[in-house]
mmCIF file of C-alpha atoms (C1' of nucleotides) in Angstrom:
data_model
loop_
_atom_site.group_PDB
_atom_site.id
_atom_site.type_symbol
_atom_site.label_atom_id
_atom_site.label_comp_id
_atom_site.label_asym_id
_atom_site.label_seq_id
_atom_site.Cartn_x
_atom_site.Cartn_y
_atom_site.Cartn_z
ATOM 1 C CA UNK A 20 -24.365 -28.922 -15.735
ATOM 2 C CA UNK A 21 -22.300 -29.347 -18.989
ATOM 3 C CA UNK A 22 -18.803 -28.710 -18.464
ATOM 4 C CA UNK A 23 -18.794 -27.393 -21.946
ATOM 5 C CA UNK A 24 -20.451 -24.601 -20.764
ATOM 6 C CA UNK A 25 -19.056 -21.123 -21.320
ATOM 7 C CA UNK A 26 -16.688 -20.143 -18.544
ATOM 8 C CA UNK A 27 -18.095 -18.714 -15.523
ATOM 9 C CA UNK A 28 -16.124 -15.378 -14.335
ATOM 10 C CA UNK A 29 -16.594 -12.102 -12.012
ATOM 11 C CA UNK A 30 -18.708 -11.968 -8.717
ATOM 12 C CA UNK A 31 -19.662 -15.076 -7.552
ATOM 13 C CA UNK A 32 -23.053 -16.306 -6.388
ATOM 14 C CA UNK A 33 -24.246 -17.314 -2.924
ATOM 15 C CA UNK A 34 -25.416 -20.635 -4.269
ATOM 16 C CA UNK A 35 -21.788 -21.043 -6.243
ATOM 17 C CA UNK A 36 -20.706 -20.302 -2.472
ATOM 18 C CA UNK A 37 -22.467 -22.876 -1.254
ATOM 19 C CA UNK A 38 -21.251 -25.547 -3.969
ATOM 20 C CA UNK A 39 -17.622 -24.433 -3.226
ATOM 21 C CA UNK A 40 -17.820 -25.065 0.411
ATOM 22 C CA UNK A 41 -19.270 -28.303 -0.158
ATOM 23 C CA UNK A 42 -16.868 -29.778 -2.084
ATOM 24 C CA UNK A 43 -13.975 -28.528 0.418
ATOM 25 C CA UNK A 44 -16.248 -30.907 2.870
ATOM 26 C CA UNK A 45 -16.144 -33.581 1.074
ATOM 27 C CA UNK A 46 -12.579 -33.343 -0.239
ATOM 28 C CA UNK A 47 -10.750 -30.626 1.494
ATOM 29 C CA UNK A 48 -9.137 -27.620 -0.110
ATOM 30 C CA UNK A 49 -7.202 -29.614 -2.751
ATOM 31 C CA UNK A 50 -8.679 -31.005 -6.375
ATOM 32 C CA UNK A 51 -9.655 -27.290 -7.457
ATOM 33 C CA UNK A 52 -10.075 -28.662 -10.798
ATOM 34 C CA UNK A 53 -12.325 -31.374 -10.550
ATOM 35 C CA UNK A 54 -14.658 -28.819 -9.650
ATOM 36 C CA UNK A 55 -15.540 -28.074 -12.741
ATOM 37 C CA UNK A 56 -14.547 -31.162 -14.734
ATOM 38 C CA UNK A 57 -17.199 -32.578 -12.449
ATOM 39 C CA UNK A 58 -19.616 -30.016 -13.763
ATOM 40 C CA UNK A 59 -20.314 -28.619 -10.125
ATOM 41 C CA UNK A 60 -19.390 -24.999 -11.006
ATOM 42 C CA UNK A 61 -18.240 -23.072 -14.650
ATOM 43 C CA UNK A 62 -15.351 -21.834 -12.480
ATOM 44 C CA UNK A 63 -11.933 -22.605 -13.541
ATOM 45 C CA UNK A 64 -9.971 -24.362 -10.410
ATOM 46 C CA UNK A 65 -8.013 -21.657 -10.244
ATOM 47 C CA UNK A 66 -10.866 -19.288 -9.628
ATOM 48 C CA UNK A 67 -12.188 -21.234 -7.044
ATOM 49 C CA UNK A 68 -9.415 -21.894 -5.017
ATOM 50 C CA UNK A 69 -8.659 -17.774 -5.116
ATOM 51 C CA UNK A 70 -12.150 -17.596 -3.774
ATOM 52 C CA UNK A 71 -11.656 -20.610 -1.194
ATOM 53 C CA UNK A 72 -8.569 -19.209 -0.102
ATOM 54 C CA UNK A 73 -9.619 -15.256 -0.274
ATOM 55 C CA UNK A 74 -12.884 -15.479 1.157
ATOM 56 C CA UNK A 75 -14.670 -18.557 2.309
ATOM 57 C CA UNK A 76 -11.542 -20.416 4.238
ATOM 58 C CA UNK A 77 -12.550 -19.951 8.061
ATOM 59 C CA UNK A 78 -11.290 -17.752 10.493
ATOM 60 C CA UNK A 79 -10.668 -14.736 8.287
ATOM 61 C CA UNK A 80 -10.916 -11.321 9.195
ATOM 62 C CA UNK A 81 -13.341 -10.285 6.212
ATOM 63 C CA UNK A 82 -13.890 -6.475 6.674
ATOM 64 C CA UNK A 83 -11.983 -5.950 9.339
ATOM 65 C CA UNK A 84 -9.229 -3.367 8.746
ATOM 66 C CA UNK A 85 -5.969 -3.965 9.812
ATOM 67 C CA UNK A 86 -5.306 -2.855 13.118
ATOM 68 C CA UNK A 87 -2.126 -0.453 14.235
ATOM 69 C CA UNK A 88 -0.480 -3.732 15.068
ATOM 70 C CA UNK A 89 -0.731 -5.613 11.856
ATOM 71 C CA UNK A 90 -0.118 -2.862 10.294
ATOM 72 C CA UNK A 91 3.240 -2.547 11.598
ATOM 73 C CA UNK A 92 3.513 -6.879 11.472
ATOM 74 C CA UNK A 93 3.288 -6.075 7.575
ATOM 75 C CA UNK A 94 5.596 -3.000 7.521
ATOM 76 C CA UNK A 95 8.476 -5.146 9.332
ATOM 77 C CA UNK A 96 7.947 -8.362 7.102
ATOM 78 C CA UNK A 97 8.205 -6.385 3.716
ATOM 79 C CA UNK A 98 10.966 -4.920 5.093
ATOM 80 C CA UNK A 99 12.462 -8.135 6.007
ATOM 81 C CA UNK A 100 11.115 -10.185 3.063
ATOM 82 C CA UNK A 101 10.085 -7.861 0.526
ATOM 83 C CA UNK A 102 7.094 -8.445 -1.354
ATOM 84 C CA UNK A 103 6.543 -11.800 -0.764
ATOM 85 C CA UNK A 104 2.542 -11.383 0.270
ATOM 86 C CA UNK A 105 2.265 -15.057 0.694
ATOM 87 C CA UNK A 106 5.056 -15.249 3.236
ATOM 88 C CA UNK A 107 4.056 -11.966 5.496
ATOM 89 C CA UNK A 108 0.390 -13.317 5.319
ATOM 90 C CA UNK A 109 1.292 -16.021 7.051
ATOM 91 C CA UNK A 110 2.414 -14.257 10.444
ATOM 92 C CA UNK A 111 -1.087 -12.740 10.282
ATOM 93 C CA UNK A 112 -3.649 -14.874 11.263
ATOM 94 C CA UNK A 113 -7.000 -14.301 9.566
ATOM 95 C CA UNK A 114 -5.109 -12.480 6.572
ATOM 96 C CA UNK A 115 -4.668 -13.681 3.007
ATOM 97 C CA UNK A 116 -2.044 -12.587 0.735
ATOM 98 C CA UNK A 117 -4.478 -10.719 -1.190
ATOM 99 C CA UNK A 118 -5.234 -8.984 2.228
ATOM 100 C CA UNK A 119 -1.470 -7.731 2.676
ATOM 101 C CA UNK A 120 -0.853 -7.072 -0.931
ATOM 102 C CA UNK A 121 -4.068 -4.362 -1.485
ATOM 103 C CA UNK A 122 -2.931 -3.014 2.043
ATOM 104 C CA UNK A 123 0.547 -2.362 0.786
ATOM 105 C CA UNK A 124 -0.570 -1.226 -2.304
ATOM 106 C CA UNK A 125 -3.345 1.285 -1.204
ATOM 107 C CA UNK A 126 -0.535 2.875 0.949
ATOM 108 C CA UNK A 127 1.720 3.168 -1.989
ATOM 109 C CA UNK A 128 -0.412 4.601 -4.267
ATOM 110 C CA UNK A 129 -1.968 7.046 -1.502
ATOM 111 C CA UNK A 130 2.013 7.779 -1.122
ATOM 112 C CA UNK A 131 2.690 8.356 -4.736
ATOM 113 C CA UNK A 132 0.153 10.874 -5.099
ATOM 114 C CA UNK A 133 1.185 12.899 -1.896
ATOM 115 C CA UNK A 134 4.547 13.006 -3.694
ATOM 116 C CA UNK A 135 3.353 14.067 -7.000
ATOM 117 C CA UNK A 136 1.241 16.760 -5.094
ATOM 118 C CA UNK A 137 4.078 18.118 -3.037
ATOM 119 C CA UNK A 138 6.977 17.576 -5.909
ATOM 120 C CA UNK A 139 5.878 19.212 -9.149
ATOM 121 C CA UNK A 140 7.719 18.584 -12.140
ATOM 122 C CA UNK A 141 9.682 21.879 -12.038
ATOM 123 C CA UNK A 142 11.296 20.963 -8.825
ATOM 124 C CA UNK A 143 14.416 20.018 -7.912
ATOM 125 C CA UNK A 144 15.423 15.947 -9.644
ATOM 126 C CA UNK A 145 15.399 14.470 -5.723
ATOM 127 C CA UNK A 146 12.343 15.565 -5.279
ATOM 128 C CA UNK A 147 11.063 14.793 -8.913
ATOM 129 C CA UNK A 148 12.557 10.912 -7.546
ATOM 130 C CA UNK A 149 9.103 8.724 -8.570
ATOM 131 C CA UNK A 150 8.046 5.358 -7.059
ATOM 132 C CA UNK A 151 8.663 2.778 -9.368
ATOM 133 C CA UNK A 152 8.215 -0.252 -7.598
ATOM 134 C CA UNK A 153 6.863 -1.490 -4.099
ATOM 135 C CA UNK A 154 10.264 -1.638 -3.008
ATOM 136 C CA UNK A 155 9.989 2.195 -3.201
ATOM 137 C CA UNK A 156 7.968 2.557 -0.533
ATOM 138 C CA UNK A 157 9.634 1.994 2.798
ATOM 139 C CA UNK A 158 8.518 0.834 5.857
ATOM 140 C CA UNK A 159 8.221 3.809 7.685
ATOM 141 C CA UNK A 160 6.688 5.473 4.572
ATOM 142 C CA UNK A 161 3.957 3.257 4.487
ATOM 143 C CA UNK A 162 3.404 3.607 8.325
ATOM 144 C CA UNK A 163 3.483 7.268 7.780
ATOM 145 C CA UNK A 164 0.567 6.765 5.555
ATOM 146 C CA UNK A 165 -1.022 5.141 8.230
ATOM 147 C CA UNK A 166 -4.740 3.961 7.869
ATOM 148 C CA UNK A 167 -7.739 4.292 5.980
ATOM 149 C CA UNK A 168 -9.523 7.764 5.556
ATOM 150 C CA UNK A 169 -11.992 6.607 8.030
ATOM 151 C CA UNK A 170 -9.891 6.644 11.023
ATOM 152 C CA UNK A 171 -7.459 9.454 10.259
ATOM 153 C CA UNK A 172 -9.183 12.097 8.343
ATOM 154 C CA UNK A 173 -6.121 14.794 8.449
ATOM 155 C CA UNK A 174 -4.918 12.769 5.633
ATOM 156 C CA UNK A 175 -7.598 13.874 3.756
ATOM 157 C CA UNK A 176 -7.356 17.308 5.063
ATOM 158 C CA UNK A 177 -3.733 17.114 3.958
ATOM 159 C CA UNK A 178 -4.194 16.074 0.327
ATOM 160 C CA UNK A 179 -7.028 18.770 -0.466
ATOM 161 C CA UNK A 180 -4.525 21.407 1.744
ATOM 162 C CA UNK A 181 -1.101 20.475 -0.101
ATOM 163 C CA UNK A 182 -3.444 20.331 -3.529
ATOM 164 C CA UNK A 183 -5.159 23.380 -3.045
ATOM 165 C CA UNK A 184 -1.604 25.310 -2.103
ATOM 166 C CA UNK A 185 0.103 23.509 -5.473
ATOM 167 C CA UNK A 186 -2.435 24.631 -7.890
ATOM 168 C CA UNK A 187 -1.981 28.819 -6.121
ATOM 169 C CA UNK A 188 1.728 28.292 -6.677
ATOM 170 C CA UNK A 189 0.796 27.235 -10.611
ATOM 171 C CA UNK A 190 -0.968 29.959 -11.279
ATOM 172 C CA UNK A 191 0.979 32.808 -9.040
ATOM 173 C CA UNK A 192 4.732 32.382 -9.635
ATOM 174 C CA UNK A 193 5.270 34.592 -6.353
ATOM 175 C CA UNK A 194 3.200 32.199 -4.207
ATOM 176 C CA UNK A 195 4.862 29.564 -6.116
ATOM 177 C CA UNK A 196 8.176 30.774 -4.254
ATOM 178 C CA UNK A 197 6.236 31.201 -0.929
ATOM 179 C CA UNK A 198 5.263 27.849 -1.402
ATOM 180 C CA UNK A 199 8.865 26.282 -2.235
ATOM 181 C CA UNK A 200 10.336 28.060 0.949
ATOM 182 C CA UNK A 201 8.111 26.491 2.855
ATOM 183 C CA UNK A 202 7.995 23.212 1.460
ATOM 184 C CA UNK A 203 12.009 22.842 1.337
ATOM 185 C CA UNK A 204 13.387 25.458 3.513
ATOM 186 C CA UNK A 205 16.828 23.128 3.707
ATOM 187 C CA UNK A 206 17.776 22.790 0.206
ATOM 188 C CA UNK A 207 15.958 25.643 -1.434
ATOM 189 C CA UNK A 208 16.227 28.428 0.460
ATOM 190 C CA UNK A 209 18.583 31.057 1.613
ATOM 191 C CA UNK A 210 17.493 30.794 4.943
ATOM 192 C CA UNK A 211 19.251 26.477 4.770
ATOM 193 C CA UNK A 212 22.514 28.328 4.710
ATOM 194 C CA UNK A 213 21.755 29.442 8.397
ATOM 195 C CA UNK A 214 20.496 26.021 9.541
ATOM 196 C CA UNK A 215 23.429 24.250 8.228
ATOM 197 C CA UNK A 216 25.454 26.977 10.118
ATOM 198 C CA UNK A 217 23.382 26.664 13.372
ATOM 199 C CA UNK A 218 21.190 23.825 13.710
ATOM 200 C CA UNK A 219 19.623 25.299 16.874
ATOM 201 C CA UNK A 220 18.756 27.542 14.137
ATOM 202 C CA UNK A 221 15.636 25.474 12.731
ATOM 203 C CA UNK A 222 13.903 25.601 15.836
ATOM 204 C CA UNK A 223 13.739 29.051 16.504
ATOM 205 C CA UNK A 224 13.871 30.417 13.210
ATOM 206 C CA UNK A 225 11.306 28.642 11.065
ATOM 207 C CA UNK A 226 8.064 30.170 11.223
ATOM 208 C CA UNK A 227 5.626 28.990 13.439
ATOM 209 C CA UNK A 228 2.397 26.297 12.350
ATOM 210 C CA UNK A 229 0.331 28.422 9.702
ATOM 211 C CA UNK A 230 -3.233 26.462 8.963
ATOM 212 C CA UNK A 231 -3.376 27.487 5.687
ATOM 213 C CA UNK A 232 -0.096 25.674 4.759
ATOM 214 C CA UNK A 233 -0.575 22.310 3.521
ATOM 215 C CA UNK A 234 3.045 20.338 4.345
ATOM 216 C CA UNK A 235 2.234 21.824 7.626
ATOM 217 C CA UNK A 236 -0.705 19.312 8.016
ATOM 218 C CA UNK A 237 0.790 16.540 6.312
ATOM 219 C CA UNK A 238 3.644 17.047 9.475
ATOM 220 C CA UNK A 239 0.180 16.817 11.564
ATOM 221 C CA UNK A 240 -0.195 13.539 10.386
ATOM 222 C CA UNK A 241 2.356 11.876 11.241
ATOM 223 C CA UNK A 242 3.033 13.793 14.882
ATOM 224 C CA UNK A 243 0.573 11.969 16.623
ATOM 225 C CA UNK A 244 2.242 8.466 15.838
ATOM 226 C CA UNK A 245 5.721 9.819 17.269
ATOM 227 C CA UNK A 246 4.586 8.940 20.689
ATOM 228 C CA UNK A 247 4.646 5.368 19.575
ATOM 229 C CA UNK A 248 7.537 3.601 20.090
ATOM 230 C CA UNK A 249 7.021 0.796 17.156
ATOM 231 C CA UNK A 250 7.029 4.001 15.076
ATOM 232 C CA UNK A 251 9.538 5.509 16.926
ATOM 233 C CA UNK A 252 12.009 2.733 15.955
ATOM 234 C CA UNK A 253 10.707 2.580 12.471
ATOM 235 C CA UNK A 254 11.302 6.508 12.381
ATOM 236 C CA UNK A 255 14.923 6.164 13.373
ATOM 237 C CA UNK A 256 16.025 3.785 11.118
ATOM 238 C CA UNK A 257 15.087 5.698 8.378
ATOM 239 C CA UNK A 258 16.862 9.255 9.779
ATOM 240 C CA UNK A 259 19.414 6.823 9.360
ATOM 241 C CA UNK A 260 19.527 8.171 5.749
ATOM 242 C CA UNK A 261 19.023 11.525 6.707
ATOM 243 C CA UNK A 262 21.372 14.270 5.715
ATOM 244 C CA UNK A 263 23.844 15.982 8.655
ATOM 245 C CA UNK A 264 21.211 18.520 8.662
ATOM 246 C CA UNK A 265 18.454 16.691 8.840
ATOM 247 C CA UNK A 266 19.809 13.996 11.513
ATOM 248 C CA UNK A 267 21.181 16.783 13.737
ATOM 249 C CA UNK A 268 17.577 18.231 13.505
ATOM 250 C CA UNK A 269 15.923 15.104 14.256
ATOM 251 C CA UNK A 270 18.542 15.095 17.178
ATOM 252 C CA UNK A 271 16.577 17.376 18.534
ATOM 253 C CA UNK A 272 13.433 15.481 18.590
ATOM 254 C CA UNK A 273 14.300 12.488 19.857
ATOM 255 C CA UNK A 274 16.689 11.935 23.580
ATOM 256 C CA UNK A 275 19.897 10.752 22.817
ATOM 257 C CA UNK A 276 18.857 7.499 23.909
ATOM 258 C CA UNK A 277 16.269 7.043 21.383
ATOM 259 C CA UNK A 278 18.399 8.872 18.612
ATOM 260 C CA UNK A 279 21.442 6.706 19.373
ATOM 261 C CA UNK A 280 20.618 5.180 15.828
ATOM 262 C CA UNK A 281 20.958 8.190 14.225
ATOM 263 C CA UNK A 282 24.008 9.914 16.161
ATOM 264 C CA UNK A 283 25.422 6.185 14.664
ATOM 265 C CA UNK A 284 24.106 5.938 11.274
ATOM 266 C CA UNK A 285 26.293 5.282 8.261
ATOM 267 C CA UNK A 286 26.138 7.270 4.863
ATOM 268 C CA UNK A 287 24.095 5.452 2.565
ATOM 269 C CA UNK A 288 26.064 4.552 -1.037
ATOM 270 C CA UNK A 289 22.935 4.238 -2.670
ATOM 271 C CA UNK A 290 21.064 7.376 -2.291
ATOM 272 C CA UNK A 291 18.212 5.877 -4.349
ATOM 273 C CA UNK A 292 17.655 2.722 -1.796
ATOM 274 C CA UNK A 293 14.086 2.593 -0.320
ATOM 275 C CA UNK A 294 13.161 4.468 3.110
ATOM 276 C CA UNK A 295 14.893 7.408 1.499
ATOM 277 C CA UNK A 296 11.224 9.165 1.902
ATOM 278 C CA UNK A 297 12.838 11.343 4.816
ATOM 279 C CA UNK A 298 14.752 13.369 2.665
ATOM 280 C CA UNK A 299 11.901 14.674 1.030
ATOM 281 C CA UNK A 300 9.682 15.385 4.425
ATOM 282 C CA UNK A 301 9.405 18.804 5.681
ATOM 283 C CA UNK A 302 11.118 20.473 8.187
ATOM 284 C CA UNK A 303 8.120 21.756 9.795
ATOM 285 C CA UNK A 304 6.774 18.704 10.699
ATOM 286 C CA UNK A 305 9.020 18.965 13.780
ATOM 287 C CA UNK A 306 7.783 22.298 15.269
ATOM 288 C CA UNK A 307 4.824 20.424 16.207
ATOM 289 C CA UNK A 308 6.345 18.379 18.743
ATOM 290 C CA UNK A 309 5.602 19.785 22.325
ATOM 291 C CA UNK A 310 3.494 17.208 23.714
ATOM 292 C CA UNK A 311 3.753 13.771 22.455
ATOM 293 C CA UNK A 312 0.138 11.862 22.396
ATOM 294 C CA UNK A 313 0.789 8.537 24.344
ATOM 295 C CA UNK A 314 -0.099 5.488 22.280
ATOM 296 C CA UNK A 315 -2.959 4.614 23.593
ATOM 297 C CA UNK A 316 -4.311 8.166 22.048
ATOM 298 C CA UNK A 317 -4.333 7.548 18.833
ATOM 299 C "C1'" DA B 3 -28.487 16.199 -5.149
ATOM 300 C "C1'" DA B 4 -24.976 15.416 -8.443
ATOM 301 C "C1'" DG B 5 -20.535 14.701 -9.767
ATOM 302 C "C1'" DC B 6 -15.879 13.844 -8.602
ATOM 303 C "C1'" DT B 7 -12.083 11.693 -6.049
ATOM 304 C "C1'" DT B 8 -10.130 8.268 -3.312
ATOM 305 C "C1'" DA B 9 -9.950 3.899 -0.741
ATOM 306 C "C1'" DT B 10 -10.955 -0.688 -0.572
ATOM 307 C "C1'" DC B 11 -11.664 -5.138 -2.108
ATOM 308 C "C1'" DA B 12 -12.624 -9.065 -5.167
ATOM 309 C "C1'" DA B 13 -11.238 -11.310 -8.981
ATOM 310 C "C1'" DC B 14 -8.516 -11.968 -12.943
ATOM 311 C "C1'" DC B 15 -4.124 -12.655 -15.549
ATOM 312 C "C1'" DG B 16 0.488 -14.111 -16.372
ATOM 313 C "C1'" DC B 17 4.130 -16.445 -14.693
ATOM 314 C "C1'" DT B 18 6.770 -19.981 -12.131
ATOM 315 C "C1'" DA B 19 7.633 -24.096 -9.466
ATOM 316 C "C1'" DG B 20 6.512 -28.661 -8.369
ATOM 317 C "C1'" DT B 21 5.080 -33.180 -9.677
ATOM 318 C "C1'" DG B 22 3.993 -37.219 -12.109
ATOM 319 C "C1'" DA B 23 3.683 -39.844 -16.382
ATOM 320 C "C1'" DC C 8 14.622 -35.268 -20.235
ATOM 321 C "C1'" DT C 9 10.346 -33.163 -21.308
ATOM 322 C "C1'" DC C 10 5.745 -32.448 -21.447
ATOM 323 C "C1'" DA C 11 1.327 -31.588 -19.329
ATOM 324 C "C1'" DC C 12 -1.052 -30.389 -15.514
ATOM 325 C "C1'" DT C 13 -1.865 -28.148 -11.145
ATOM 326 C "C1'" DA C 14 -1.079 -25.098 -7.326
ATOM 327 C "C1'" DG C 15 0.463 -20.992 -5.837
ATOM 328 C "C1'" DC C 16 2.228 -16.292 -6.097
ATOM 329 C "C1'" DG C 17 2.526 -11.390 -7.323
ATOM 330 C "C1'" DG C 18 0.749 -7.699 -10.117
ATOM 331 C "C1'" DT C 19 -3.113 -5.438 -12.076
ATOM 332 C "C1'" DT C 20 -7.732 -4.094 -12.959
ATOM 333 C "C1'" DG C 21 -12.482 -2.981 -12.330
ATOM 334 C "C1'" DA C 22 -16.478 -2.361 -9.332
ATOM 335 C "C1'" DT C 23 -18.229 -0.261 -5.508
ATOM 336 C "C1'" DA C 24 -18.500 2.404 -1.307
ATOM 337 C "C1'" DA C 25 -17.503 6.461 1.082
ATOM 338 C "C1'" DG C 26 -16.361 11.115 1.538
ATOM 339 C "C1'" DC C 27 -15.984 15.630 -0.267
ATOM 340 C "C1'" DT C 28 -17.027 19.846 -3.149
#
DNA sequence: AAGCTTATCAACCGCTAGTGA
DNA sequence: CTCACTAGCGGTTGATAAGCT
């Protein structure tokens, strides 16, 4: 094979597999660019050690999708670490960075669309607040984005729900309203001045589950992971940025045991920091609490 | 059945750090 | 010191599969 050759790029080849793996035999995963300056394969070295490392290494979990407990492994590290990929991959064994890094970001961008669907540009700035950067997607955002499609289809049921109610409010300014009560009953609507007054108030004076209602479902979602304590703690540090109405709401979900986070929680200077996705969830989610699944349900 | 949307994954690109001459 | 080379990392993109209308 000339090493003049033309570069070699995109999908590689069982036999350029085969070559790859070979050479790691014969001189372990190191000398990536010999590879081709020994004419074995029009890759650049930096190609095949991506592959090496991505997909042929041993012992990875190739189409295997991350279970509830990486899931939250990843959550905690890019919490903890941020988005060093490399680093978090490296508590999970069988995972690449690559692996963490399109799980993150298929999380985020499933999160940035809910938020476009359920903030349109004529709402208020807070909720107009866009993700620029990974580090705008918190923890217990992306856990509240949970898996793929596959396993938890109310996502899905969500997104064409919450789209289907956003495009009625476009076109019918009066169902537009409708739609903004019960989105944001706490900063929008008259009826906020009674919950801030009596925050018993929200749970016997916001109207009860309607199916047609799309933030309704997206509450759905994410009910069925409160019986989880991982989430549970993940959940409570982030009402730690709640508002007083929101935490003394969420007070009412959670024992004072489990909410002893948020009866202790410290205003936030930086209103803009990430895990700030609370503020924008509805208040409805929470009439859906009665029984709580145990873990092992979902 | 066809077309559209979304999720997932593989691979690439640009950049940086480390190392040796 | 600096230059070249390599390895590694994080971000992005494009292809494809899967699900939905």
């Amino acid at each position: 094979m000339d090493k003049n050759e033309e570069l070699k790029k995109g999908p590689w080849k069982i036999d350029e597999d085969e070559v790859l793996i070979e050479h790691v035999r014969r001189n372990g995963p190191r000398d990536w660019s010999s590879i081709r300056s020994n004419g074995l394969l029009q890759r650049t070295g930096k190609s095949c050690r991506l592959r090496w490392v991505n997909k042929l290494r041993p012992n990875l979990k190739s189409g295997v999708k991350f279970s509830a407990e990486e899931e939250k492994t990843v959550i905690d590290l890019q919490a903890k670490f941020g988005n060093k990929w490399a680093k978090i991959s490296t508590y999970l064994q069988g995972r690449t960075d690559n692996d963490v890094k399109n799980f993150w970001s298929s999380r985020k961008k499933r999160l940035q669309r809910i938020q476009q669907t359920i903030a349109p540009k004529s709402n208020s700035q807070k909720r107009n607040k866009q993700i620029t950067s990974l580090h705008d997607v918190s923890p217990s955002e992306a856990s509240m984005l949970s898996s793929s499609r596959k396993e938890e289809p109310l996502s899905k049921s969500l997104l064409r729900s919450s789209s289907y109610n956003h495009k009625a409010a476009i076109v019918n300014p009066e169902a537009a309203l409708n739609f903004e009560r019960k989105m944001f009953p706490h900063d929008l609507c008259p009826m906020s001045t009674s919950i801030k007054s009596d925050p018993s108030f929200i749970s016997h004076q916001i109207p009860q589950f309607e199916p047609d209602f799309g933030m309704l479902l997206e509450g759905q979602e994410f009910i069925p992971r409160l019986g989880d304590s991982s989430f549970l703690d993940i959940f409570q540090q982030t009402t730690s940025e709640l508002t007083d109405l929101q935490r003394s709401n969420a007070s009412l979900i959670f024992p004072p045991e489990r909410s002893s986070r948020v009866a202790g929680y410290e205003e936030i200077d930086d209103p803009l920091t990430p895990d700030s996705f609370i503020d924008d969830l509805p208040l409805d989610i929470f009439d859906q609490i009665e029984s709580l699944p145990s873990p092992s349900q979902w």
